[in-house]
Amino acid sequence: MDQSGASSEKRCWWMSVLAESNPADLEALWDRYGEKPDYQVVLGPEIGLLLVQGRVGGRGRRFHVGEVTVTRCNVRISGGAVGTAMVLGCRPRQAEIAAVLDAALQDDRRRPDLLESVVRPLERRLKEARRREAVRVAATQVDFSTMVRGE
């Protein structure tokens, strides 16, 4: 656990939601949120590349797949907590908001309200988007065992 009592497991949970969310959804919920913390940008937001590695079938030797664009940002809110965020793509505003939320979510007093008003609604939207995508993909699935061989 860190000094605020937020375990790293919990931070991973909310940070993945913030990083994977639709940037417009994140910004809309953040704009509606009441008392935002004062913050100072420590680093970024800056855009760069990460080298991605993979393994065939999840096993075997690693190989370089390619590069992905990422945006990262570090902020310090009043009170001293430091928030860090990294998101895929060129999304400086999303990285900045996510970093501020990461810092604010470390505060035991702010966490419950932020989770209910920002993070959990984003998580529900992500789950629904994934469900819709699974339904769309399932409709195109081919069952090769039922196909008749043409002769």
XYZ file of C-alpha atoms in Angstrom:
151
model
C 0.000 0.000 0.000
C 1.169 3.526 -0.659
C 0.959 6.316 1.937
C -2.645 7.117 1.058
C -3.800 3.549 1.645
C -4.488 2.913 -2.050
C -2.957 -0.407 -3.019
C -1.093 -0.664 -6.302
C -3.734 -3.181 -7.451
C -6.470 -0.565 -7.098
C -4.350 2.030 -8.888
C -3.835 -0.386 -11.764
C -7.589 -0.912 -11.967
C -8.560 2.723 -12.225
C -5.602 3.664 -14.412
C -6.491 1.036 -17.015
C -10.064 2.375 -17.085
C -8.839 5.971 -17.507
C -6.291 5.008 -20.178
C -8.670 2.840 -22.225
C -11.717 5.106 -22.041
C -13.054 7.177 -24.874
C -11.310 10.564 -24.481
C -14.571 12.468 -25.031
C -16.320 10.446 -22.292
C -13.448 11.069 -19.876
C -13.410 14.793 -20.560
C -17.216 15.093 -20.251
C -17.272 13.346 -16.863
C -14.275 15.380 -15.675
C -15.944 18.632 -16.769
C -19.059 17.719 -14.747
C -17.041 16.787 -11.658
C -17.360 19.377 -8.902
C -14.299 20.454 -6.962
C -11.259 19.764 -9.104
C -7.861 19.786 -7.391
C -5.344 22.481 -8.218
C -2.411 20.896 -9.997
C 0.893 21.613 -11.617
C 2.205 19.700 -14.624
C 5.551 18.103 -13.713
C 6.232 16.391 -17.040
C 4.450 16.551 -20.371
C 2.051 15.846 -21.730
C 4.540 14.503 -24.221
C 4.106 12.166 -27.152
C 6.542 9.387 -27.951
C 6.905 5.852 -29.220
C 7.110 2.517 -27.425
C 8.550 -0.603 -28.980
C 6.058 -3.474 -28.783
C 7.192 -7.055 -28.421
C 5.199 -10.235 -28.904
C 5.448 -14.013 -28.796
C 3.825 -16.443 -31.218
C 0.973 -18.085 -29.323
C 2.050 -16.274 -26.169
C 5.096 -18.538 -25.912
C 8.504 -18.858 -27.434
C 11.043 -16.196 -28.161
C 10.049 -12.571 -28.170
C 10.107 -10.598 -31.396
C 9.581 -6.937 -32.205
C 6.065 -6.310 -33.521
C 6.494 -2.597 -34.134
C 5.990 0.721 -32.428
C 2.973 2.435 -30.901
C 2.437 6.104 -30.203
C 1.824 6.984 -26.551
C 1.226 10.155 -24.573
C 2.403 10.467 -20.985
C 1.940 13.088 -18.310
C 2.931 13.592 -14.656
C 1.227 16.123 -12.393
C 1.410 17.152 -8.735
C -1.794 18.223 -7.016
C -2.054 20.508 -4.020
C -1.261 18.317 -1.062
C 1.718 16.765 -2.826
C 0.337 13.605 -4.456
C 1.886 12.867 -7.835
C -0.217 11.364 -10.599
C 1.101 9.610 -13.664
C -0.694 8.541 -16.823
C 0.225 6.976 -20.141
C -2.340 6.491 -22.903
C -2.141 5.034 -26.390
C -2.125 7.527 -29.235
C -1.620 11.272 -29.455
C -3.967 12.295 -26.642
C -2.397 14.993 -24.472
C -5.654 16.088 -22.840
C -6.628 12.529 -21.912
C -3.173 11.897 -20.402
C -3.342 15.127 -18.376
C -6.834 14.437 -17.002
C -5.905 10.832 -16.204
C -2.764 11.985 -14.359
C -4.765 14.489 -12.278
C -7.315 11.793 -11.478
C -4.549 9.360 -10.540
C -3.168 11.876 -8.038
C -6.620 12.773 -6.685
C -7.634 9.116 -6.343
C -4.702 8.580 -3.973
C -6.529 10.779 -1.433
C -8.771 8.635 0.798
C -11.273 11.499 1.147
C -11.676 12.118 -2.589
C -11.485 8.523 -3.806
C -15.084 7.354 -3.153
C -16.656 10.330 -4.933
C -14.249 10.185 -7.888
C -14.765 6.463 -8.295
C -18.559 6.857 -8.339
C -18.763 9.984 -10.487
C -15.951 9.394 -12.994
C -14.249 5.979 -12.935
C -17.178 3.577 -12.549
C -19.297 5.277 -15.243
C -16.297 5.013 -17.585
C -15.849 1.367 -16.642
C -19.519 0.649 -17.448
C -19.146 2.343 -20.849
C -16.004 0.310 -21.581
C -17.729 -2.954 -20.660
C -20.712 -2.095 -22.860
C -18.462 -1.174 -25.797
C -16.584 -4.467 -25.396
C -19.865 -6.393 -25.214
C -21.122 -4.741 -28.417
C -17.834 -5.522 -30.169
C -18.005 -9.172 -29.045
C -21.537 -9.468 -30.447
C -20.435 -7.873 -33.731
C -17.450 -10.198 -34.040
C -19.448 -13.304 -33.051
C -21.827 -12.656 -35.938
C -18.939 -13.175 -38.372
C -17.625 -16.364 -36.771
C -17.312 -19.368 -39.064
C -17.763 -22.876 -37.669
C -15.537 -24.972 -39.910
C -16.759 -28.270 -38.447
C -20.231 -27.709 -39.976
C -19.000 -26.773 -43.439
C -19.620 -29.334 -46.171
C -16.675 -30.130 -48.335
C -17.467 -29.476 -51.983
C -16.809 -32.422 -54.290
